[in-house]
Amino acid sequence: MAGAATIHDIPDVILLNIFASISDTRTRNSLSLVSRKFLLLDRATRLSLTLRGNATDLYMIPTCFRSVTHLDLSFLSPWGHSLLSSSPLFDPLLLAHRLRVAFPAVSSLTVYARSPSTIEVLVQQWPGLKRVKLVRWHQRLASWPIGQDFVCLFEQCRNLNWLDLSSFYYWTEDLPPVLRDCPEVSSSLVHLNLLTTSFAEGFKSQEIKEITAACPNLKNFLVACNFDPRYIGFVGDETLLAVAANCPKLTLLHLAETSSLADVRGDPDHEGFTSEDAAITRATLVEFFCGLPLLQELVLDVGRNVRDASLALEMLNSKCKDLRVLKLGQFHGICLAIESQLDGIALCSGLQELSIKNCGDLTDMGLIAIGRGCCKLSSFEVQGCKRITEKGLRTMACLLRNTLVKVKISCCKNLDAAASLRAVEPIRDRIQWLHIDCIWNGVDEVGNSEHSFQHDQAEMGSSSEYDEDMMSRKRCKYSYDSSDFQIMGNNGFWCKKWEKLQYLSLWIGVGELLTPLATAGLVDCPSLEEIRIKVEGDCRGRHKPAERAFGLSSLAIYPRLSKMQLDCGETIGYALTAPSGQMDLSLWERFYLNGIGELRLSELDYWPPQDRDVNHRSLSLPAAGLLAGCLDLRKLFIHGTAHEHFMMFLLKIPNLRDVQLREDYYPAPENDMSTEMRAGSCSRFEAALNRRIILD
């Protein structure tokens, strides 16, 4: 009898396809240890690689990944220092040459380019580059000539068709002259990302016209600009029409106000209308949409009032048949919801993702109309809409029960944490991604939401906008099966299971506690793997909190939670001596990190709080000690600075493999002689980390 077949009997062609479909790095690494055949298959199909470690350790550069086409050098250590001049003891050209020999097939490159010389040396090694992403958070020196960062790139890489500058600080006047002087490369560009978060004002109208005129074949165009008509070079009707005329092949277009890129929460009491209207008319929007029939994704985050947009959005639906993603900021009148007639954005029936931000007149009836018309939505975000309530959002979620898996609710006055959770309850067993604001508003008194919705349902049934036949066709099941109730909560009510929730994002104001989260309704989340917490506000003027800890230990109820992003970067305080009766940032860090050691985290991204007056974001002694208590950590990225002796605390974590200080905020500190940023300090810590024996 013939022996049983094994995986080694599968033809190599099929095995190659199997390996090529595996994206998880650790899974690939494990497979490569099975046999020499699996090792060769992994190396032959590994197309993307991110290098870590110290740039001066030439002997550590791997030479077995010769099939790699995408190479990321932006995370080499010491982070933020010039890649090719990290040490005066070696020739920078030697490093560039070794990289080219080790990775001869590279066509896509990501690199931290602190100076133009880095770009100049690297592009000479791979003149066939097609895709480039440049990263720089340090300031551009005023002594550099205009466009020096890009001249070598466009002159050497004749096949360039994809350029990402979203994390690269430069001057807006640097780019247009280079695009104009290199027409062959400019005309071949199909992707150009200029959503640079560090810009104060963004690209001016004339600059956008020049860029789009030089790149007529663009398919993806993302740019930060200014829509305020009080400023010189604002974007208005003329600019929009020029973009449509110059780049008719666009499938993805992002035009965003620079202030919106900071992702800072607004004022929920604001009415949603700004003092100034954007210089964008309804007729221009109609003509603009008619000129871009291939659009699949559109973002217009204007930051200034665009009124009476309903008719223009109806034209968007009729002219852009392939539109799947739409994000609108400061648009008003997007859905009038008059009686049962669908209008405006509700007619965009092909949409799969929709984001509405700062719409001053959006009501519950508008949400319900969107739920009826946009029946394919899998993602919905609503921010800064004061007039919507739990009732409208819950009815919308019910209408989209079969498709909706991602929801973001932020800065809506009538939707605190408990109300937001009740609003998405109809999709509780399906939702995978959720963002809410931790506004508690007496959450301790909030119980089961069924009683509150019975009243809402009665109100909806009596609404004159919907007759009984309409409601019977759109009705969904609000009763709960016994299997829904799993755990008795602290508030005495049965808590329901969020079966598929994998990612949770939270906003919380400075000084508030995280502990009421479970009471609000998020108790049983068996699949929750990752959580992001953003703390925002001004600590100055605040007294010491009554509680010792922020409440991270309360997240231990989620059994699969292994990844966390704790962002205190928008928490403002005193880095040095605080006034009498107040706490400095080190004590606030102790407050926020207290209890983190009780979580079984394997990956942590941490943004320390900042003192803007001295551009200081640094890990404090209490924070270093508390982070050292996270004994399951494998990856730790601190988005700030730290003293070397504080970093040595982290060596107590037994399986910690990857640690890095990343000053990825603008402006990144320039004083490299500080003990918090010295390249030698980072190198010594990494050497000590790599000398340890890791159990697995």
XYZ file of C-alpha atoms in Angstrom:
696
model
C 0.000 0.000 0.000
C 1.417 3.358 -1.002
C 2.393 5.730 1.776
C 0.101 8.620 2.674
C 0.689 11.822 0.733
C 2.287 14.733 2.554
C 2.481 18.436 1.887
C 5.884 17.870 0.290
C 4.138 15.966 -2.516
C 2.297 19.112 -3.631
C 3.816 20.495 -6.857
C 6.189 23.421 -6.353
C 4.027 25.747 -8.458
C 1.075 25.277 -6.090
C 3.302 25.651 -3.024
C 4.669 28.891 -4.439
C 1.140 30.281 -4.724
C 0.346 29.160 -1.174
C 3.431 30.873 0.233
C 2.799 34.005 -1.827
C -0.661 34.362 -0.231
C 0.771 34.432 3.338
C 1.261 38.006 4.525
C 1.909 37.609 8.270
C 5.663 37.939 8.895
C 5.861 35.680 11.951
C 3.929 32.918 10.158
C 6.365 33.104 7.271
C 9.322 32.986 9.642
C 7.907 29.888 11.315
C 7.291 28.139 7.996
C 10.836 28.851 6.845
C 12.128 26.797 9.783
C 10.237 23.629 8.760
C 12.640 22.474 6.045
C 15.137 23.777 3.548
C 12.504 23.523 0.812
C 10.125 25.742 2.791
C 12.974 28.148 3.485
C 13.677 28.530 -0.244
C 9.976 28.921 -1.020
C 9.665 31.674 1.578
C 12.665 33.546 0.250
C 11.465 33.244 -3.352
C 8.018 34.675 -2.553
C 9.001 37.338 0.009
C 8.328 40.528 -1.945
C 8.167 43.066 0.883
C 10.695 43.628 3.664
C 11.116 46.226 6.425
C 14.649 46.481 7.799
C 15.279 47.213 11.466
C 18.473 47.353 13.465
C 21.410 49.733 13.327
C 22.380 51.140 9.934
C 26.085 50.862 10.757
C 25.979 47.069 11.199
C 26.730 46.194 7.586
C 27.302 42.533 8.404
C 23.681 42.253 9.639
C 22.158 43.097 6.253
C 20.360 39.915 5.074
C 21.451 38.615 1.678
C 18.881 35.851 1.159
C 15.876 37.993 0.135
C 16.833 38.663 -3.456
C 13.208 38.604 -4.670
C 12.169 41.581 -2.547
C 10.621 44.369 -4.628
C 9.432 46.662 -1.803
C 12.099 47.720 0.701
C 11.344 49.896 3.734
C 14.395 51.612 5.262
C 12.459 54.224 7.252
C 12.713 52.335 10.565
C 16.448 51.745 10.668
C 18.144 52.842 13.880
C 18.956 55.336 15.154
C 15.557 56.540 13.961
C 15.431 59.998 12.412
C 19.192 60.301 11.942
C 20.633 60.572 8.469
C 20.783 57.046 7.077
C 24.098 57.451 5.277
C 25.913 59.447 7.915
C 24.985 57.682 11.169
C 28.661 57.198 11.981
C 31.834 58.904 10.754
C 33.620 55.549 10.858
C 32.221 54.060 7.649
C 31.684 55.122 4.080
C 27.989 55.886 3.382
C 28.433 54.729 -0.204
C 29.436 51.314 1.114
C 26.094 50.936 2.917
C 24.187 51.958 -0.210
C 26.196 49.505 -2.305
C 25.597 46.653 0.160
C 21.876 47.343 0.089
C 21.802 47.202 -3.708
C 23.742 43.910 -3.761
C 21.440 42.366 -1.146
C 18.208 43.574 -2.787
C 18.792 43.832 -6.552
C 15.092 43.622 -7.541
C 13.835 46.619 -5.549
C 11.326 48.764 -7.439
C 9.570 50.316 -4.431
C 11.453 52.180 -1.689
C 10.518 53.852 1.602
C 13.261 55.825 3.357
C 13.747 58.445 6.066
C 15.489 61.174 4.100
C 16.693 63.774 6.566
C 18.826 65.416 3.879
C 18.791 65.439 0.062
C 22.097 63.532 -0.007
C 20.335 60.387 1.254
C 17.919 60.449 -1.672
C 20.714 61.201 -4.129
C 22.854 58.220 -3.091
C 20.020 55.677 -2.856
C 18.311 56.420 -6.168
C 21.630 55.864 -7.929
C 21.599 52.295 -6.628
C 18.113 51.545 -8.002
C 17.515 53.796 -11.039
C 14.548 51.618 -12.022
C 12.475 52.634 -8.990
C 8.763 52.955 -9.717
C 7.359 53.689 -6.256
C 8.941 55.965 -3.632
C 7.775 57.101 -0.200
C 9.877 59.731 1.553
C 9.699 60.282 5.321
C 11.007 63.295 7.254
C 9.689 64.921 10.430
C 12.690 67.185 10.927
C 12.648 70.683 9.510
C 13.827 71.501 6.034
C 16.916 73.691 6.124
C 16.377 77.137 4.633
C 19.825 76.992 2.997
C 18.791 74.201 0.626
C 17.879 75.322 -2.912
C 14.239 75.107 -3.963
C 13.358 71.557 -5.028
C 16.673 69.980 -4.022
C 14.919 67.059 -2.303
C 13.249 66.023 -5.555
C 15.653 66.920 -8.357
C 17.782 63.766 -8.108
C 14.724 61.581 -7.683
C 13.085 62.791 -10.885
C 16.316 62.885 -12.876
C 17.504 59.395 -11.907
C 14.227 57.438 -11.693
C 12.765 57.711 -15.165
C 10.191 54.966 -14.436
C 8.738 56.669 -11.359
C 4.930 56.488 -11.312
C 4.045 56.528 -7.577
C 5.153 59.153 -5.039
C 4.057 59.491 -1.401
C 5.064 62.636 0.534
C 2.405 62.425 3.261
C 5.032 62.002 6.030
C 7.725 64.166 4.461
C 8.259 67.782 5.519
C 9.172 70.160 2.709
C 8.035 73.499 1.338
C 5.070 73.587 -1.007
C 7.079 75.623 -3.516
C 9.656 72.807 -3.785
C 7.561 70.449 -5.893
C 5.869 72.330 -8.783
C 9.131 73.533 -10.469
C 10.588 70.008 -10.451
C 7.420 68.539 -11.950
C 7.465 71.213 -14.615
C 11.157 70.657 -15.466
C 10.789 66.848 -15.748
C 7.724 66.464 -17.990
C 8.419 62.846 -18.969
C 8.416 61.573 -15.376
C 5.605 63.904 -14.308
C 3.323 62.683 -17.066
C 3.903 59.060 -16.016
C 2.840 59.633 -12.396
C -0.403 57.865 -11.521
C -0.277 58.277 -7.717
C 0.694 61.460 -5.873
C 0.070 61.825 -2.133
C 0.617 65.353 -0.796
C -1.450 65.077 2.405
C 1.470 66.278 4.476
C 0.321 66.626 8.072
C 3.032 69.126 9.057
C 1.839 71.849 6.661
C 0.506 75.029 8.226
C -1.423 76.261 5.174
C -1.084 73.565 2.515
C -0.767 74.013 -1.237
C -2.032 77.204 -2.785
C -4.499 77.248 -5.639
C -1.896 78.112 -8.283
C 0.418 75.352 -7.086
C -2.360 72.763 -7.366
C -3.105 73.930 -10.896
C 0.567 73.595 -11.854
C 0.870 70.147 -10.298
C -2.225 68.755 -12.004
C -1.247 70.328 -15.334
C 2.163 68.633 -15.132
C 0.644 65.242 -14.176
C -2.291 64.688 -16.557
C -2.364 60.904 -16.092
C -2.891 60.920 -12.332
C -5.343 58.337 -11.042
C -4.805 58.978 -7.329
C -4.316 62.531 -6.088
C -4.281 63.496 -2.411
C -3.435 67.047 -1.373
C -3.631 69.302 1.696
C -4.884 72.798 0.910
C -6.735 75.811 2.313
C -10.377 76.544 1.525
C -10.624 79.730 3.618
C -11.420 82.599 1.172
C -9.778 85.085 3.540
C -6.340 83.672 2.670
C -4.289 84.290 -0.454
C -4.210 81.212 -2.673
C -7.365 79.614 -1.275
C -8.980 76.728 -3.137
C -12.305 77.561 -4.725
C -14.389 77.039 -7.863
C -11.568 77.746 -10.274
C -9.213 75.238 -8.657
C -11.777 72.435 -8.582
C -12.563 72.868 -12.253
C -8.849 72.946 -13.094
C -8.286 69.621 -11.274
C -11.146 68.000 -13.193
C -9.941 69.399 -16.515
C -6.255 68.542 -16.003
C -6.693 65.036 -14.544
C -9.835 63.447 -16.024
C -8.589 59.898 -15.244
C -8.780 60.348 -11.459
C -10.270 57.420 -9.545
C -9.216 58.640 -6.081
C -9.269 62.295 -5.051
C -8.622 63.731 -1.583
C -8.852 67.495 -1.049
C -8.503 68.215 2.664
C -8.206 71.356 4.752
C -4.857 71.292 6.558
C -6.517 71.757 9.963
C -8.476 68.524 9.484
C -5.292 66.441 9.239
C -4.480 66.997 12.929
C -7.446 64.781 13.933
C -8.224 66.906 16.994
C -11.724 66.571 18.409
C -13.938 69.591 17.917
C -16.494 71.197 20.201
C -19.678 69.075 20.406
C -21.696 72.186 21.310
C -20.746 73.878 18.049
C -23.647 74.228 15.634
C -21.592 72.869 12.715
C -21.574 76.080 10.674
C -18.402 78.149 10.322
C -18.348 81.929 10.168
C -17.139 81.845 6.555
C -18.511 79.991 3.533
C -16.171 78.228 1.131
C -15.914 79.765 -2.325
C -17.493 76.656 -3.853
C -20.874 76.916 -5.535
C -23.409 74.224 -6.303
C -23.018 74.767 -10.064
C -19.265 74.258 -9.798
C -19.716 71.015 -7.884
C -22.038 69.710 -10.581
C -19.527 70.563 -13.305
C -16.690 69.152 -11.181
C -18.435 65.800 -10.765
C -19.312 65.664 -14.452
C -15.625 66.044 -15.315
C -14.522 63.060 -13.185
C -16.670 60.103 -14.302
C -14.133 57.455 -13.164
C -14.114 58.452 -9.479
C -14.220 55.556 -7.025
C -13.148 57.404 -3.873
C -13.752 61.081 -3.088
C -12.805 63.064 0.007
C -13.775 66.748 0.271
C -12.976 67.911 3.805
C -13.432 71.604 3.216
C -13.513 73.110 6.712
C -15.753 75.944 5.470
C -19.494 75.895 4.757
C -20.649 74.337 1.496
C -24.401 74.881 1.534
C -27.295 73.274 -0.345
C -25.233 70.293 -1.499
C -28.154 67.928 -2.087
C -28.577 68.547 -5.812
C -24.836 68.355 -6.482
C -24.624 65.015 -4.656
C -27.467 63.675 -6.773
C -25.396 64.605 -9.826
C -22.412 62.839 -8.244
C -24.477 59.662 -8.128
C -25.558 59.911 -11.751
C -22.157 60.847 -13.196
C -19.765 58.774 -11.058
C -21.256 55.316 -11.332
C -18.241 53.564 -9.767
C -18.103 55.709 -6.611
C -17.635 53.476 -3.555
C -16.065 55.742 -0.904
C -17.278 59.256 -0.026
C -16.114 61.523 2.811
C -17.545 65.016 3.217
C -16.521 67.679 5.712
C -18.537 70.876 6.352
C -21.137 70.062 3.670
C -24.685 71.085 4.578
C -28.001 70.074 3.070
C -26.625 66.707 1.992
C -29.944 64.932 2.596
C -33.139 66.923 3.040
C -35.276 63.845 3.897
C -38.581 65.434 2.892
C -41.348 62.907 3.519
C -40.377 59.469 2.137
C -38.595 60.746 -0.969
C -34.892 59.918 -1.199
C -32.629 62.778 -2.212
C -29.035 63.980 -2.095
C -26.519 61.557 -0.714
C -29.208 58.946 -0.069
C -29.363 58.350 -3.827
C -25.713 57.167 -3.913
C -26.775 53.546 -3.688
C -23.380 52.107 -4.654
C -21.504 53.586 -1.684
C -19.669 51.137 0.572
C -17.979 53.678 2.864
C -19.423 57.016 3.961
C -18.064 59.666 6.315
C -20.004 62.791 7.295
C -18.235 65.475 9.301
C -19.591 68.752 10.724
C -22.904 68.722 8.913
C -24.945 71.356 10.721
C -28.400 70.289 9.483
C -28.180 66.500 9.418
C -31.077 65.020 11.398
C -32.330 61.591 12.371
C -34.582 61.521 9.335
C -31.552 62.192 7.148
C -29.718 59.253 8.716
C -32.701 56.993 8.127
C -32.916 58.102 4.489
C -29.204 57.338 4.059
C -29.785 53.904 5.589
C -32.604 53.257 3.136
C -30.776 54.517 0.065
C -27.139 53.525 0.685
C -27.960 49.899 1.357
C -24.424 48.578 0.680
C -22.608 50.566 3.363
C -20.024 48.536 5.273
C -18.400 51.565 6.942
C -20.070 54.675 8.365
C -18.470 57.579 10.222
C -20.258 60.572 11.690
C -18.479 63.447 13.441
C -19.582 66.797 14.785
C -23.290 66.458 13.920
C -25.195 68.032 16.794
C -28.755 67.285 15.708
C -28.627 63.498 15.346
C -29.655 61.223 18.219
C -29.528 57.613 19.295
C -32.917 56.956 17.713
C -31.886 57.918 14.188
C -28.524 56.181 14.285
C -30.017 53.014 15.730
C -32.679 52.867 13.023
C -29.999 53.386 10.392
C -27.913 50.564 11.891
C -30.950 48.324 11.789
C -31.550 49.083 8.104
C -27.898 48.293 7.332
C -27.681 45.234 9.552
C -26.582 42.917 6.737
C -23.607 45.015 5.598
C -22.401 47.465 8.280
C -19.263 46.274 10.146
C -17.343 49.510 10.849
C -18.747 52.523 12.735
C -17.202 55.726 14.073
C -19.236 58.108 16.238
C -17.396 61.203 17.438
C -18.142 64.660 18.756
C -21.941 64.346 18.492
C -23.587 66.120 21.410
C -26.495 63.685 21.812
C -24.362 60.549 21.491
C -22.313 59.890 24.579
C -20.653 56.514 25.182
C -23.736 54.665 26.403
C -25.999 56.162 23.718
C -23.480 55.296 20.990
C -23.327 51.686 22.144
C -27.104 51.446 22.261
C -27.290 52.956 18.779
C -25.136 50.213 17.235
C -26.819 47.437 19.191
C -28.732 46.086 16.137
C -25.346 45.143 14.588
C -23.713 44.118 17.861
C -23.200 40.545 16.642
C -21.633 41.694 13.341
C -19.608 44.850 13.988
C -15.822 44.440 13.732
C -14.492 48.024 14.137
C -15.897 50.669 16.480
C -14.961 54.173 17.650
C -16.816 56.035 20.376
C -16.125 59.036 22.612
C -15.856 58.252 26.326
C -18.393 60.848 27.472
C -20.025 59.143 30.422
C -22.891 61.522 31.379
C -24.132 59.537 34.350
C -23.378 56.161 32.820
C -23.686 54.527 36.225
C -27.435 55.009 35.990
C -27.625 53.543 32.471
C -29.024 50.074 32.326
C -30.285 47.867 29.552
C -31.151 49.902 26.477
C -34.255 47.942 25.544
C -36.593 50.114 27.594
C -35.284 53.330 26.062
C -35.736 52.086 22.542
C -39.290 50.929 22.999
C -40.253 54.585 23.380
C -38.155 55.490 20.342
C -39.791 52.769 18.306
C -43.230 54.070 19.211
C -42.200 57.553 18.155
C -40.884 56.277 14.854
C -44.086 54.396 14.200
C -46.105 57.578 14.596
C -43.906 59.634 12.313
C -45.836 61.178 9.466
C -42.943 60.558 7.074
C -43.469 56.803 7.000
C -46.690 54.943 6.429
C -47.363 51.498 7.854
C -46.454 49.736 4.623
C -43.027 51.412 4.523
C -42.280 50.465 8.110
C -43.386 46.870 7.627
C -40.942 46.448 4.752
C -38.082 48.071 6.654
C -38.865 46.628 10.099
C -36.107 44.713 11.897
C -36.057 42.509 14.943
C -35.443 44.388 18.182
C -36.157 41.502 20.535
C -33.232 39.581 21.982
C -32.642 35.855 22.111
C -31.587 34.214 25.337
C -28.178 33.488 23.786
C -27.536 37.235 23.593
C -27.302 37.557 27.360
C -24.095 36.085 28.686
C -22.704 38.023 31.637
C -24.225 39.892 34.556
C -22.756 43.395 34.597
C -21.853 45.458 37.659
C -24.919 47.597 37.099
C -27.237 44.640 37.640
C -28.285 44.303 33.994
C -27.474 41.496 31.619
C -24.587 42.395 29.316
C -24.594 41.363 25.691
C -21.824 39.788 23.662
C -19.973 41.721 20.933
C -19.082 38.557 19.090
C -16.947 39.846 16.205
C -15.575 43.145 17.527
C -11.822 43.073 16.815
C -10.771 46.750 16.983
C -11.944 49.395 19.442
C -11.017 53.082 19.255
C -11.733 55.453 22.133
C -11.448 59.210 22.658
C -11.337 60.427 26.244
C -10.837 63.836 27.790
C -7.904 64.534 30.074
C -8.605 63.691 33.710
C -11.519 61.353 32.895
C -11.469 57.687 33.890
C -11.681 54.648 31.624
C -13.324 52.374 34.182
C -17.009 53.140 33.242
C -16.456 51.550 29.804
C -17.740 48.164 30.942
C -20.717 49.735 32.694
C -21.625 51.524 29.467
C -22.094 48.166 27.749
C -18.738 46.855 26.517
C -18.118 43.845 28.737
C -18.138 40.652 26.697
C -15.840 41.138 23.670
C -14.274 37.690 23.063
C -12.611 38.655 19.750
C -11.230 42.079 20.708
C -7.525 42.070 19.809
C -6.562 45.738 19.431
C -7.544 48.951 21.162
C -6.582 52.566 20.515
C -7.053 55.173 23.234
C -6.552 58.867 22.506
C -6.354 61.189 25.499
C -6.801 64.861 24.653
C -6.887 68.051 26.675
C -4.932 70.545 28.752
C -3.587 69.354 32.111
C -2.512 72.856 33.081
C -4.857 74.303 35.641
C -6.158 70.871 36.652
C -5.633 69.503 40.133
C -4.624 65.981 41.017
C -7.306 63.399 40.066
C -9.157 61.779 42.921
C -8.292 58.303 41.618
C -4.740 56.946 41.467
C -5.128 55.283 38.060
C -6.710 56.051 34.709
C -8.211 52.559 34.522
C -6.143 50.539 32.036
C -6.384 47.531 34.346
C -10.139 47.420 33.644
C -9.331 46.271 30.101
C -8.122 42.929 31.470
C -11.671 41.616 30.981
C -10.942 41.283 27.252
C -9.189 37.898 26.951
C -7.628 38.322 23.495
C -6.461 41.928 23.837
C -2.808 41.952 22.734
C -2.233 45.252 20.890
C -2.657 48.770 22.202
C -2.069 52.296 20.969
C -2.085 54.737 23.886
C -1.921 58.241 22.427
C -1.383 61.002 24.979
C 0.305 63.209 22.361
C -2.476 65.819 22.515
C -2.313 65.965 26.313
C -0.694 69.297 27.188
C 1.063 69.991 30.469
C 4.194 71.139 32.263
C 7.321 69.166 31.383
C 9.378 70.828 34.114
C 8.168 72.326 37.399
C 4.394 72.699 37.667
C 2.723 75.454 39.719
C 1.785 74.683 43.295
C -1.141 72.274 43.572
C -0.775 70.914 40.023
C 0.960 67.877 38.570
C 3.771 67.884 36.031
C 3.742 65.502 33.072
C 5.638 62.743 34.876
C 2.827 62.423 37.416
C 0.197 62.494 34.677
C 2.081 59.683 32.920
C 1.992 57.681 36.145
C -1.770 58.269 36.304
C -2.357 57.088 32.722
C 0.001 54.081 32.715
C -0.835 52.762 36.170
C -2.209 49.232 35.761
C -0.866 48.584 32.266
C 1.217 45.708 33.604
C -1.989 43.754 34.320
C -2.709 43.481 30.586
C -1.155 40.747 28.447
C -0.013 43.068 25.672
C 2.415 41.892 22.996
C 2.547 45.178 21.045
C 2.341 48.732 22.383
C 2.580 52.127 20.693
C 2.845 54.938 23.224
C 2.753 58.706 22.635
C 3.921 60.584 25.770
C 2.166 63.845 26.721
C 3.822 67.060 25.618
C 4.826 70.533 26.681
C 4.356 72.638 23.550
C 6.202 75.619 24.966
C 9.501 73.719 24.893
C 8.607 71.095 22.217
C 9.077 68.354 24.787
C 7.622 64.823 24.449
C 9.709 62.535 26.585
C 9.284 59.316 28.536
C 9.461 60.034 32.270
C 10.905 57.877 35.043
C 7.491 56.680 36.355
C 6.419 55.821 32.804
C 9.585 53.795 32.155
C 9.073 51.855 35.373
C 5.436 51.071 34.593
C 6.191 50.016 31.013
C 8.871 47.676 32.356
C 6.063 45.829 34.129
C 4.494 44.730 30.815
C 6.175 41.327 30.889
C 4.507 39.961 27.716
C 5.600 42.783 25.391
C 7.460 41.883 22.207
C 7.191 45.240 20.409
C 7.318 48.686 21.994
C 7.387 51.913 19.995
C 7.662 55.174 21.932
C 6.680 58.166 19.800
C 8.873 60.651 21.605
C 12.243 60.781 23.329
C 13.722 59.150 26.434
C 16.879 59.218 28.519
C 19.214 56.260 28.052
C 19.057 55.148 31.698
C 15.233 55.175 31.551
C 15.338 52.936 28.476
C 17.507 50.424 30.346
C 14.500 49.706 32.583
C 12.880 48.017 29.584
C 15.515 45.265 29.562
C 13.535 43.676 32.408
C 10.871 42.600 29.893
C 11.929 39.010 29.081
C 10.690 38.596 25.485
C 10.994 42.183 24.273
C 12.424 42.060 20.750
C 11.686 45.356 19.038
C 11.990 48.772 20.727
C 12.362 52.131 19.052
C 12.104 55.834 19.807
C 10.312 57.599 16.977
C 10.003 61.376 16.983
C 7.349 61.190 14.265
C 5.756 64.540 14.961
C 6.515 67.999 13.629
C 8.849 69.575 14.395
C 11.040 66.679 15.498
C 13.755 67.849 17.944
C 16.938 68.978 16.227
C 19.336 68.957 19.194
C 21.049 65.600 18.691
C 23.522 66.268 21.528
C 20.786 65.787 24.131
C 20.986 62.581 26.128
C 17.409 61.921 25.057
C 18.257 61.733 21.352
C 21.939 60.908 21.072
C 22.600 58.236 18.431
C 25.157 56.533 20.652
C 22.592 56.169 23.457
C 20.138 54.436 21.136
C 22.871 52.154 19.819
C 23.986 51.115 23.302
C 20.445 50.277 24.353
C 19.816 48.227 21.207
C 23.096 46.372 21.666
C 22.094 45.482 25.236
C 18.666 44.377 23.990
C 20.139 42.143 21.284
C 22.620 40.479 23.667
C 19.822 38.905 25.672
C 18.612 35.342 25.074
C 14.957 35.280 23.991
C 13.104 32.159 25.135
C 11.141 31.599 21.919
